[in-house]
Amino acid sequence: MAPSMAAAQPLPSSKTESYVDNKRKDDIRTANIKAARSVADAVRTSLGPKGMDKMISTATGDVIITNDGATILNKMEVLQPAAKMLVELSKSQDVVAGDGTTTVVVIAGAFLKQCQTLLHSGIHPTVVSDSLNKVAVKAVEVVTAMAVPVELSDRVSLVKSASTSLNSKVVSQYSSLLAPLAVDSVLSVVDPAKPDLVDLKDVRIVKKLGGTVDDTELVKGLVFDKKVSHAAGGPARVENAKIAVIQFQISPPKTDIEQSIVVSDYTQMDRILKEERSYILSMIKKIKATGCNVLLIQKSILRDAVTDLSLHYLAKAKILVVKDVERDDIEFVTKTLNCLPIANIEHFRAEKLGYADVVEEVSVGDGKVVKITGIKDMGRTTTVLVRGSNQLVLDEAERSLHDALCVVRCLVNKKFLIAGGGAPEIELSRQLSAWSKVLHGMESFCVKSFAEALEVVPYTLAENAGLNPITIVTELRNRHAQGEINAGINVRKGQITNILEENVVQPLLVSTSAITLAAECVRMILKIDDIVTVR
Amino acid sequence: MAVEKLFKDEATEEKGERARMASFVGAMAIADLVKTTLGPKGMDKILQSTGRGHSVTVTNDGATILKSLHIDNPAAKVLIDISKVQDDEVGDGTTSVVVLAGELLREAEKLVGSKIHPMTIISGFRMAADRARKALLDRVMDNKDDAEKFRSDLMRIAMTTLSSKILSQDKEHFAKLAVDAVMRLKGSTNLEAIQIIKKAGGSLKDSFLDEGFILDKKIGLGQPKRIENANILVANTAMDTDKVKIYGARVRVDSMAKVAQIEGAEKEKMREKVQKIIGHGINCFVNRQLIYNFPEELFADAGILAIEHADFEGIERLALVTGGEIASTFDNPESVKLGHCKLIEEIMIGEDKLIHFSGVEMGQACTIVLRGASFHVLDEAERSLHDALCVLSQTVNDSRVLLGGGWPEMVMAKAVDELARKTPGKKSHAIEAFSRALIAIPTTIADNAGLDSAELVAQLRAEHHKEDSNAGIDVITGTVGDMSELGISEAFKVKQAVLLSATEAAEMILRVDEIITCAPRRREDRM
């Protein structure tokens, strides 16, 4: 194939480092880049505090309104492999940092645009790819140097960064409420023994329709999105509760082996009913004997968790019952209540119970939830009850809260803050182009173009906010050149200010991972020269 | 009279020149397909599945690409097979072997075109391959006796293998991981003892080697999260409920109390089973199947750590590394071999909790935890690391080492060229052709890196005309450089396998003079 390659290239003979490739490969690469860029363009308008939302109607007919890049891309169902990689990229950012899912795609799109021009001017893709890697490494250095350390005790800074993340969402007007809430809930699950790790599974978000987002609250305890089973008039509120989490059922016995009860006459029927009653009664007596007055029953697919009959007896014994707790939730529940699950009535002992001040059923909007508060020796978990006036707002509120939680988690993992509002990107662009001047050859050229690519973030921010992007970006450049490294776009005021003073801050981890992940993804796309269809 | 119809309907036959052409074309097409992935600056391919889900794989591994292709051409299938064999035997060089075989056939095609009999070509190729192997053997280095040097050889080989893969940016880090893992094996080639766990999140640099074993499972509720000096029973048994498995068995009772009794009896059976298991004197129980709530609680009460639903591979490996056996009956505690380890604890990687067994009986076992941005990256990283591990474990056994970067090909080409000059007769054409095919490999490496291959290869040949030259292509700077200074090495075993299997494959395809395609077997119409 070597001779045909040379023939395809009409350029002069000094083709060292020049790009020799055949047509097909060029086409595939261009097609990949185009596809990936169009994905990036689709989410570009939702970047920043004044970014727009997208309405997605899914194949099943559901409608989702969101501003979250990861969610939009996830629902887009793209087929082109390179476009799929951008979707994956956004997901990875979601996993690593939880926020900046739009930013990462927009940066990747801008890098790709530059790659296209570079490839056109005859630079070999591997050279482009290597320079991009250098850019990423250098960029992380620059951003890290800009970062401001933050202490976990500094609640104000944490709240600031959480509200920066929330400001770009539908629920931005509630950021003053949701931001402290997110900070408090994450801080309350941080284990002092391992101060760098947060498991967000310990923060549970319960959604309930009705009310407004204003009514969202942090519950120090547990919330079940379920009714108390009080068909037979059982209590709906218990004080000084002794709570048992049980994994067996209070219903007539059922064996695994197939069985049938043979009834031959009328008197026997009566006896069977009586036996059933006494069987259940004996169980409930055992439960009552330990002093338990709240039962959480695990869902069972094999048989009814409770029957009307057992509910009736439980009501008489003044025991509050919540049924159908999912098996997956048992761990969270037992961790919070600091109790052990009970799998058999024989093991029902007082030491396995959990204690709480109040267990009550609360009406929320049109539904009811069960709240357990004042738990004794509570585990390191929290529950957030999210409210919203309709399902769309509710879902979006949950997603936004998740992002905010992730932001706080990032800060716990890596205790550095950085300015927002396009400030780090423009600074990067400035320092990288300065750096490109000391490099040699093709590399210098590539680094310079990638430095320019990073300006896309402030440019888009300004554009989405209805400002003149060119004026804003050039002024921003000017201010940074004069040494104001924290100058950024203040979208509310529509001008450039010191963004740190405006409290627009974000975790360092979000910025660094956005750049490294975007670079990694673009390099992967660049290296592909063929799409092979396989089984 | 000629036989009119020898074959069944739809069976086809291609003869002589046409058959040979079909084989050549098919084999070369395959070689050209993977050619661009060769070398440190080789490109990747997207494999798009036409099956459900349209899953996408991005890879640079020749064997993976070839394995997934649909191929109809019989000669192309031969090339795919040699690539597979190369993968199984030595793990690396899967692309090189196909490219070399393709180039040999390309040369052979020209010779056949100038009316040289295939058999003459074959015997020329054989002589050439033999000479090439000898040339390699003359220049091979062996540092087995010097532990320090041997380790640095291993590092170099690992880095060379990894440099063509996705891991190239962090190749030092991964080369160290791979070398450490292989050194722990102490000469055995049992790669089973090296476990690779992939966890999305973080970057490739965060990958690490851990002595011991990691199981991606959860510890049951209310059970100890940390155990020292653990006795482990690995089992494959039903722990949900012991069903009476008699077909159609059915109990008839006449009262509720009796149903309750049966239920009680079932529970009792389970309790007995658990008691028997506890009776083994264990403090950790790993089961392949589910452990339901009831036995889980019993284990928790006894202070035993129980792990449910460990996957099959997981428990087999666990049994292997802890030195235990997988048990499924518990009546004879003395006959069951328990596994042991010093410490079991829960660790957190990324967002997930995993169970870590350290100080296991089989000292060489270890786990490599790979971290990466996405599943594409992780899968590809695993493939690359696997290649490196294979090559290293082979090198530990056969410690002969060569330089890389096209050096071995040039050495072989030079020796083969000399042979061609000495050989009288038509064969010498074939031998010369063999040397040209060898040079095609450095040419491809240079082409893939966007370098001027004609210029570079000519320079390289001039360098090699001197005695004992170490010259090879330095892809990074795009010049001819000293490979021993740059630290680019390859395992002798890999190169030898590439040379021999490529020659054999080419020979096999050359011998073909007729292709008979059988009529496809039909499904019988059931109308």
PDB file of N, CA and C in Angstrom, chain B residues 86-166:
ATOM      1  N   GLN B  86      -1.180 -16.873  17.677  1.00  0.00           N
ATOM      2  CA  GLN B  86      -0.160 -15.972  18.230  1.00  0.00           C
ATOM      3  C   GLN B  86      -0.642 -15.401  19.562  1.00  0.00           C
ATOM      4  N   ASP B  87      -1.923 -15.030  19.593  1.00  0.00           N
ATOM      5  CA  ASP B  87      -2.496 -14.460  20.811  1.00  0.00           C
ATOM      6  C   ASP B  87      -2.449 -15.480  21.948  1.00  0.00           C
ATOM      7  N   ASP B  88      -2.803 -16.720  21.644  1.00  0.00           N
ATOM      8  CA  ASP B  88      -2.820 -17.742  22.692  1.00  0.00           C
ATOM      9  C   ASP B  88      -1.415 -18.094  23.143  1.00  0.00           C
ATOM     10  N   GLU B  89      -0.493 -18.174  22.178  1.00  0.00           N
ATOM     11  CA  GLU B  89       0.840 -18.654  22.507  1.00  0.00           C
ATOM     12  C   GLU B  89       1.666 -17.598  23.223  1.00  0.00           C
ATOM     13  N   VAL B  90       1.784 -16.433  22.608  1.00  0.00           N
ATOM     14  CA  VAL B  90       2.660 -15.431  23.199  1.00  0.00           C
ATOM     15  C   VAL B  90       1.941 -14.146  23.568  1.00  0.00           C
ATOM     16  N   GLY B  91       0.741 -13.947  23.062  1.00  0.00           N
ATOM     17  CA  GLY B  91      -0.056 -12.810  23.526  1.00  0.00           C
ATOM     18  C   GLY B  91       0.189 -11.509  22.802  1.00  0.00           C
ATOM     19  N   ASP B  92       1.339 -11.356  22.174  1.00  0.00           N
ATOM     20  CA  ASP B  92       1.598 -10.082  21.493  1.00  0.00           C
ATOM     21  C   ASP B  92       2.070 -10.382  20.077  1.00  0.00           C
ATOM     22  N   GLY B  93       2.178  -9.341  19.275  1.00  0.00           N
ATOM     23  CA  GLY B  93       2.635  -9.536  17.900  1.00  0.00           C
ATOM     24  C   GLY B  93       1.528 -10.042  17.008  1.00  0.00           C
ATOM     25  N   THR B  94       0.287  -9.884  17.437  1.00  0.00           N
ATOM     26  CA  THR B  94      -0.820 -10.419  16.657  1.00  0.00           C
ATOM     27  C   THR B  94      -0.992  -9.658  15.355  1.00  0.00           C
ATOM     28  N   THR B  95      -0.680  -8.373  15.376  1.00  0.00           N
ATOM     29  CA  THR B  95      -0.782  -7.612  14.135  1.00  0.00           C
ATOM     30  C   THR B  95       0.418  -7.908  13.250  1.00  0.00           C
ATOM     31  N   SER B  96       1.614  -7.932  13.837  1.00  0.00           N
ATOM     32  CA  SER B  96       2.829  -8.139  13.053  1.00  0.00           C
ATOM     33  C   SER B  96       2.744  -9.415  12.245  1.00  0.00           C
ATOM     34  N   VAL B  97       2.232 -10.483  12.857  1.00  0.00           N
ATOM     35  CA  VAL B  97       2.239 -11.766  12.176  1.00  0.00           C
ATOM     36  C   VAL B  97       1.365 -11.704  10.925  1.00  0.00           C
ATOM     37  N   VAL B  98       0.231 -11.013  11.039  1.00  0.00           N
ATOM     38  CA  VAL B  98      -0.662 -10.923   9.878  1.00  0.00           C
ATOM     39  C   VAL B  98      -0.046 -10.039   8.812  1.00  0.00           C
ATOM     40  N   VAL B  99       0.566  -8.941   9.239  1.00  0.00           N
ATOM     41  CA  VAL B  99       1.165  -8.036   8.261  1.00  0.00           C
ATOM     42  C   VAL B  99       2.304  -8.735   7.517  1.00  0.00           C
ATOM     43  N   LEU B 100       3.129  -9.470   8.263  1.00  0.00           N
ATOM     44  CA  LEU B 100       4.255 -10.157   7.617  1.00  0.00           C
ATOM     45  C   LEU B 100       3.742 -11.205   6.633  1.00  0.00           C
ATOM     46  N   ALA B 101       2.750 -11.982   7.042  1.00  0.00           N
ATOM     47  CA  ALA B 101       2.202 -13.002   6.153  1.00  0.00           C
ATOM     48  C   ALA B 101       1.630 -12.335   4.903  1.00  0.00           C
ATOM     49  N   GLY B 102       0.943 -11.222   5.092  1.00  0.00           N
ATOM     50  CA  GLY B 102       0.367 -10.498   3.956  1.00  0.00           C
ATOM     51  C   GLY B 102       1.450 -10.034   2.994  1.00  0.00           C
ATOM     52  N   GLU B 103       2.547  -9.522   3.563  1.00  0.00           N
ATOM     53  CA  GLU B 103       3.636  -9.028   2.708  1.00  0.00           C
ATOM     54  C   GLU B 103       4.306 -10.170   1.961  1.00  0.00           C
ATOM     55  N   LEU B 104       4.469 -11.305   2.648  1.00  0.00           N
ATOM     56  CA  LEU B 104       5.080 -12.463   1.988  1.00  0.00           C
ATOM     57  C   LEU B 104       4.239 -12.868   0.790  1.00  0.00           C
ATOM     58  N   LEU B 105       2.927 -12.851   0.969  1.00  0.00           N
ATOM     59  CA  LEU B 105       2.045 -13.256  -0.117  1.00  0.00           C
ATOM     60  C   LEU B 105       2.072 -12.238  -1.245  1.00  0.00           C
ATOM     61  N   ARG B 106       2.198 -10.961  -0.868  1.00  0.00           N
ATOM     62  CA  ARG B 106       2.270  -9.939  -1.903  1.00  0.00           C
ATOM     63  C   ARG B 106       3.501 -10.165  -2.792  1.00  0.00           C
ATOM     64  N   GLU B 107       4.632 -10.494  -2.134  1.00  0.00           N
ATOM     65  CA  GLU B 107       5.852 -10.777  -2.891  1.00  0.00           C
ATOM     66  C   GLU B 107       5.673 -12.043  -3.729  1.00  0.00           C
ATOM     67  N   ALA B 108       5.052 -13.036  -3.105  1.00  0.00           N
ATOM     68  CA  ALA B 108       4.873 -14.319  -3.805  1.00  0.00           C
ATOM     69  C   ALA B 108       4.020 -14.128  -5.046  1.00  0.00           C
ATOM     70  N   GLU B 109       3.051 -13.240  -4.938  1.00  0.00           N
ATOM     71  CA  GLU B 109       2.162 -13.006  -6.075  1.00  0.00           C
ATOM     72  C   GLU B 109       2.965 -12.524  -7.281  1.00  0.00           C
ATOM     73  N   LYS B 110       3.912 -11.589  -6.992  1.00  0.00           N
ATOM     74  CA  LYS B 110       4.734 -11.063  -8.084  1.00  0.00           C
ATOM     75  C   LYS B 110       5.559 -12.178  -8.709  1.00  0.00           C
ATOM     76  N   LEU B 111       6.117 -13.051  -7.828  1.00  0.00           N
ATOM     77  CA  LEU B 111       6.958 -14.136  -8.347  1.00  0.00           C
ATOM     78  C   LEU B 111       6.140 -15.095  -9.189  1.00  0.00           C
ATOM     79  N   VAL B 112       4.965 -15.414  -8.704  1.00  0.00           N
ATOM     80  CA  VAL B 112       4.107 -16.314  -9.467  1.00  0.00           C
ATOM     81  C   VAL B 112       3.780 -15.678 -10.805  1.00  0.00           C
ATOM     82  N   GLY B 113       3.581 -14.357 -10.769  1.00  0.00           N
ATOM     83  CA  GLY B 113       3.283 -13.628 -12.000  1.00  0.00           C
ATOM     84  C   GLY B 113       4.428 -13.756 -13.011  1.00  0.00           C
ATOM     85  N   SER B 114       5.679 -13.836 -12.490  1.00  0.00           N
ATOM     86  CA  SER B 114       6.805 -13.977 -13.425  1.00  0.00           C
ATOM     87  C   SER B 114       7.163 -15.448 -13.623  1.00  0.00           C
ATOM     88  N   LYS B 115       6.130 -16.298 -13.465  1.00  0.00           N
ATOM     89  CA  LYS B 115       6.226 -17.725 -13.817  1.00  0.00           C
ATOM     90  C   LYS B 115       7.264 -18.507 -13.014  1.00  0.00           C
ATOM     91  N   ILE B 116       7.300 -18.251 -11.742  1.00  0.00           N
ATOM     92  CA  ILE B 116       8.121 -19.109 -10.888  1.00  0.00           C
ATOM     93  C   ILE B 116       7.166 -20.053 -10.177  1.00  0.00           C
ATOM     94  N   HIS B 117       7.485 -21.294 -10.126  1.00  0.00           N
ATOM     95  CA  HIS B 117       6.553 -22.270  -9.561  1.00  0.00           C
ATOM     96  C   HIS B 117       6.402 -22.068  -8.051  1.00  0.00           C
ATOM     97  N   PRO B 118       5.203 -22.166  -7.554  1.00  0.00           N
ATOM     98  CA  PRO B 118       4.983 -21.963  -6.115  1.00  0.00           C
ATOM     99  C   PRO B 118       5.899 -22.828  -5.255  1.00  0.00           C
ATOM    100  N   MET B 119       6.168 -24.033  -5.667  1.00  0.00           N
ATOM    101  CA  MET B 119       7.012 -24.900  -4.846  1.00  0.00           C
ATOM    102  C   MET B 119       8.420 -24.341  -4.709  1.00  0.00           C
ATOM    103  N   THR B 120       8.915 -23.734  -5.784  1.00  0.00           N
ATOM    104  CA  THR B 120      10.242 -23.108  -5.718  1.00  0.00           C
ATOM    105  C   THR B 120      10.199 -21.960  -4.719  1.00  0.00           C
ATOM    106  N   ILE B 121       9.102 -21.185  -4.769  1.00  0.00           N
ATOM    107  CA  ILE B 121       8.979 -20.062  -3.836  1.00  0.00           C
ATOM    108  C   ILE B 121       8.981 -20.582  -2.415  1.00  0.00           C
ATOM    109  N   ILE B 122       8.223 -21.656  -2.198  1.00  0.00           N
ATOM    110  CA  ILE B 122       8.124 -22.194  -0.845  1.00  0.00           C
ATOM    111  C   ILE B 122       9.493 -22.614  -0.343  1.00  0.00           C
ATOM    112  N   SER B 123      10.235 -23.311  -1.154  1.00  0.00           N
ATOM    113  CA  SER B 123      11.526 -23.785  -0.635  1.00  0.00           C
ATOM    114  C   SER B 123      12.456 -22.602  -0.395  1.00  0.00           C
ATOM    115  N   GLY B 124      12.329 -21.552  -1.238  1.00  0.00           N
ATOM    116  CA  GLY B 124      13.128 -20.349  -0.989  1.00  0.00           C
ATOM    117  C   GLY B 124      12.736 -19.704   0.323  1.00  0.00           C
ATOM    118  N   PHE B 125      11.441 -19.579   0.563  1.00  0.00           N
ATOM    119  CA  PHE B 125      10.955 -18.982   1.817  1.00  0.00           C
ATOM    120  C   PHE B 125      11.461 -19.765   3.019  1.00  0.00           C
ATOM    121  N   ARG B 126      11.450 -21.097   2.876  1.00  0.00           N
ATOM    122  CA  ARG B 126      11.889 -21.923   4.008  1.00  0.00           C
ATOM    123  C   ARG B 126      13.345 -21.646   4.346  1.00  0.00           C
ATOM    124  N   MET B 127      14.165 -21.635   3.307  1.00  0.00           N
ATOM    125  CA  MET B 127      15.580 -21.369   3.548  1.00  0.00           C
ATOM    126  C   MET B 127      15.761 -20.000   4.198  1.00  0.00           C
ATOM    127  N   ALA B 128      14.995 -19.035   3.667  1.00  0.00           N
ATOM    128  CA  ALA B 128      15.134 -17.674   4.173  1.00  0.00           C
ATOM    129  C   ALA B 128      14.719 -17.598   5.632  1.00  0.00           C
ATOM    130  N   ALA B 129      13.601 -18.237   5.982  1.00  0.00           N
ATOM    131  CA  ALA B 129      13.116 -18.181   7.353  1.00  0.00           C
ATOM    132  C   ALA B 129      14.142 -18.797   8.286  1.00  0.00           C
ATOM    133  N   ASP B 130      14.749 -19.882   7.820  1.00  0.00           N
ATOM    134  CA  ASP B 130      15.732 -20.564   8.633  1.00  0.00           C
ATOM    135  C   ASP B 130      16.934 -19.657   8.905  1.00  0.00           C
ATOM    136  N   ARG B 131      17.360 -19.004   7.830  1.00  0.00           N
ATOM    137  CA  ARG B 131      18.519 -18.115   7.956  1.00  0.00           C
ATOM    138  C   ARG B 131      18.172 -16.938   8.874  1.00  0.00           C
ATOM    139  N   ALA B 132      16.954 -16.410   8.712  1.00  0.00           N
ATOM    140  CA  ALA B 132      16.531 -15.264   9.507  1.00  0.00           C
ATOM    141  C   ALA B 132      16.528 -15.618  10.986  1.00  0.00           C
ATOM    142  N   ARG B 133      16.065 -16.824  11.279  1.00  0.00           N
ATOM    143  CA  ARG B 133      15.999 -17.223  12.674  1.00  0.00           C
ATOM    144  C   ARG B 133      17.421 -17.312  13.253  1.00  0.00           C
ATOM    145  N   LYS B 134      18.315 -17.862  12.459  1.00  0.00           N
ATOM    146  CA  LYS B 134      19.697 -17.965  12.921  1.00  0.00           C
ATOM    147  C   LYS B 134      20.284 -16.579  13.170  1.00  0.00           C
ATOM    148  N   ALA B 135      19.953 -15.654  12.266  1.00  0.00           N
ATOM    149  CA  ALA B 135      20.474 -14.297  12.424  1.00  0.00           C
ATOM    150  C   ALA B 135      20.005 -13.699  13.741  1.00  0.00           C
ATOM    151  N   LEU B 136      18.748 -13.966  14.072  1.00  0.00           N
ATOM    152  CA  LEU B 136      18.231 -13.445  15.345  1.00  0.00           C
ATOM    153  C   LEU B 136      18.953 -14.089  16.512  1.00  0.00           C
ATOM    154  N   LEU B 137      19.131 -15.412  16.407  1.00  0.00           N
ATOM    155  CA  LEU B 137      19.775 -16.129  17.505  1.00  0.00           C
ATOM    156  C   LEU B 137      21.183 -15.612  17.764  1.00  0.00           C
ATOM    157  N   ASP B 138      21.865 -15.194  16.674  1.00  0.00           N
ATOM    158  CA  ASP B 138      23.228 -14.681  16.833  1.00  0.00           C
ATOM    159  C   ASP B 138      23.247 -13.385  17.632  1.00  0.00           C
ATOM    160  N   ARG B 139      22.190 -12.595  17.473  1.00  0.00           N
ATOM    161  CA  ARG B 139      22.225 -11.265  18.083  1.00  0.00           C
ATOM    162  C   ARG B 139      21.454 -11.176  19.384  1.00  0.00           C
ATOM    163  N   VAL B 140      20.936 -12.324  19.839  1.00  0.00           N
ATOM    164  CA  VAL B 140      20.057 -12.291  20.994  1.00  0.00           C
ATOM    165  C   VAL B 140      20.845 -12.003  22.271  1.00  0.00           C
ATOM    166  N   MET B 141      20.179 -11.349  23.214  1.00  0.00           N
ATOM    167  CA  MET B 141      20.825 -11.042  24.494  1.00  0.00           C
ATOM    168  C   MET B 141      20.129 -11.812  25.599  1.00  0.00           C
ATOM    169  N   ASP B 142      20.879 -12.261  26.545  1.00  0.00           N
ATOM    170  CA  ASP B 142      20.272 -13.014  27.640  1.00  0.00           C
ATOM    171  C   ASP B 142      20.842 -12.523  28.961  1.00  0.00           C
ATOM    172  N   ASN B 143      19.987 -11.932  29.774  1.00  0.00           N
ATOM    173  CA  ASN B 143      20.461 -11.380  31.045  1.00  0.00           C
ATOM    174  C   ASN B 143      19.897 -12.142  32.221  1.00  0.00           C
ATOM    175  N   LYS B 144      19.652 -13.430  32.023  1.00  0.00           N
ATOM    176  CA  LYS B 144      18.964 -14.189  33.051  1.00  0.00           C
ATOM    177  C   LYS B 144      19.724 -14.182  34.384  1.00  0.00           C
ATOM    178  N   ASP B 145      21.036 -14.203  34.313  1.00  0.00           N
ATOM    179  CA  ASP B 145      21.810 -14.358  35.546  1.00  0.00           C
ATOM    180  C   ASP B 145      21.881 -13.078  36.364  1.00  0.00           C
ATOM    181  N   ASP B 146      21.678 -11.977  35.693  1.00  0.00           N
ATOM    182  CA  ASP B 146      21.808 -10.705  36.396  1.00  0.00           C
ATOM    183  C   ASP B 146      20.402 -10.174  36.692  1.00  0.00           C
ATOM    184  N   ALA B 147      19.979 -10.340  37.948  1.00  0.00           N
ATOM    185  CA  ALA B 147      18.581 -10.033  38.293  1.00  0.00           C
ATOM    186  C   ALA B 147      18.224  -8.589  37.967  1.00  0.00           C
ATOM    187  N   GLU B 148      19.153  -7.697  38.279  1.00  0.00           N
ATOM    188  CA  GLU B 148      18.909  -6.268  38.066  1.00  0.00           C
ATOM    189  C   GLU B 148      18.652  -5.981  36.595  1.00  0.00           C
ATOM    190  N   LYS B 149      19.564  -6.506  35.762  1.00  0.00           N
ATOM    191  CA  LYS B 149      19.463  -6.261  34.323  1.00  0.00           C
ATOM    192  C   LYS B 149      18.228  -6.916  33.746  1.00  0.00           C
ATOM    193  N   PHE B 150      17.927  -8.098  34.270  1.00  0.00           N
ATOM    194  CA  PHE B 150      16.796  -8.844  33.769  1.00  0.00           C
ATOM    195  C   PHE B 150      15.510  -8.055  34.010  1.00  0.00           C
ATOM    196  N   ARG B 151      15.446  -7.456  35.197  1.00  0.00           N
ATOM    197  CA  ARG B 151      14.265  -6.676  35.507  1.00  0.00           C
ATOM    198  C   ARG B 151      14.149  -5.474  34.569  1.00  0.00           C
ATOM    199  N   SER B 152      15.281  -4.847  34.288  1.00  0.00           N
ATOM    200  CA  SER B 152      15.204  -3.685  33.406  1.00  0.00           C
ATOM    201  C   SER B 152      14.841  -4.132  31.994  1.00  0.00           C
ATOM    202  N   ASP B 153      15.252  -5.357  31.613  1.00  0.00           N
ATOM    203  CA  ASP B 153      14.830  -5.910  30.327  1.00  0.00           C
ATOM    204  C   ASP B 153      13.317  -6.050  30.296  1.00  0.00           C
ATOM    205  N   LEU B 154      12.800  -6.602  31.394  1.00  0.00           N
ATOM    206  CA  LEU B 154      11.355  -6.808  31.453  1.00  0.00           C
ATOM    207  C   LEU B 154      10.626  -5.471  31.338  1.00  0.00           C
ATOM    208  N   MET B 155      11.121  -4.487  32.054  1.00  0.00           N
ATOM    209  CA  MET B 155      10.504  -3.164  32.004  1.00  0.00           C
ATOM    210  C   MET B 155      10.485  -2.646  30.575  1.00  0.00           C
ATOM    211  N   ARG B 156      11.614  -2.837  29.878  1.00  0.00           N
ATOM    212  CA  ARG B 156      11.709  -2.334  28.512  1.00  0.00           C
ATOM    213  C   ARG B 156      10.719  -3.045  27.602  1.00  0.00           C
ATOM    214  N   ILE B 157      10.624  -4.359  27.784  1.00  0.00           N
ATOM    215  CA  ILE B 157       9.707  -5.114  26.925  1.00  0.00           C
ATOM    216  C   ILE B 157       8.275  -4.654  27.185  1.00  0.00           C
ATOM    217  N   ALA B 158       7.944  -4.514  28.473  1.00  0.00           N
ATOM    218  CA  ALA B 158       6.580  -4.107  28.808  1.00  0.00           C
ATOM    219  C   ALA B 158       6.294  -2.741  28.203  1.00  0.00           C
ATOM    220  N   MET B 159       7.250  -1.831  28.300  1.00  0.00           N
ATOM    221  CA  MET B 159       7.019  -0.485  27.778  1.00  0.00           C
ATOM    222  C   MET B 159       6.871  -0.511  26.265  1.00  0.00           C
ATOM    223  N   THR B 160       7.672  -1.365  25.602  1.00  0.00           N
ATOM    224  CA  THR B 160       7.561  -1.436  24.147  1.00  0.00           C
ATOM    225  C   THR B 160       6.192  -1.964  23.747  1.00  0.00           C
ATOM    226  N   THR B 161       5.743  -3.017  24.450  1.00  0.00           N
ATOM    227  CA  THR B 161       4.441  -3.575  24.120  1.00  0.00           C
ATOM    228  C   THR B 161       3.346  -2.543  24.356  1.00  0.00           C
ATOM    229  N   LEU B 162       3.437  -1.844  25.481  1.00  0.00           N
ATOM    230  CA  LEU B 162       2.369  -0.923  25.845  1.00  0.00           C
ATOM    231  C   LEU B 162       2.391   0.343  24.993  1.00  0.00           C
ATOM    232  N   SER B 163       3.549   0.658  24.415  1.00  0.00           N
ATOM    233  CA  SER B 163       3.631   1.953  23.757  1.00  0.00           C
ATOM    234  C   SER B 163       2.735   2.023  22.531  1.00  0.00           C
ATOM    235  N   SER B 164       2.320   0.866  22.004  1.00  0.00           N
ATOM    236  CA  SER B 164       1.444   0.941  20.839  1.00  0.00           C
ATOM    237  C   SER B 164      -0.013   0.963  21.260  1.00  0.00           C
ATOM    238  N   LYS B 165      -0.271   0.976  22.558  1.00  0.00           N
ATOM    239  CA  LYS B 165      -1.650   0.838  23.010  1.00  0.00           C
ATOM    240  C   LYS B 165      -2.126   2.121  23.666  1.00  0.00           C
ATOM    241  N   ILE B 166      -3.343   2.032  24.155  1.00  0.00           N
ATOM    242  CA  ILE B 166      -3.965   3.185  24.778  1.00  0.00           C
ATOM    243  C   ILE B 166      -3.201   3.609  26.033  1.00  0.00           C
TER     244      ILE B 166
END
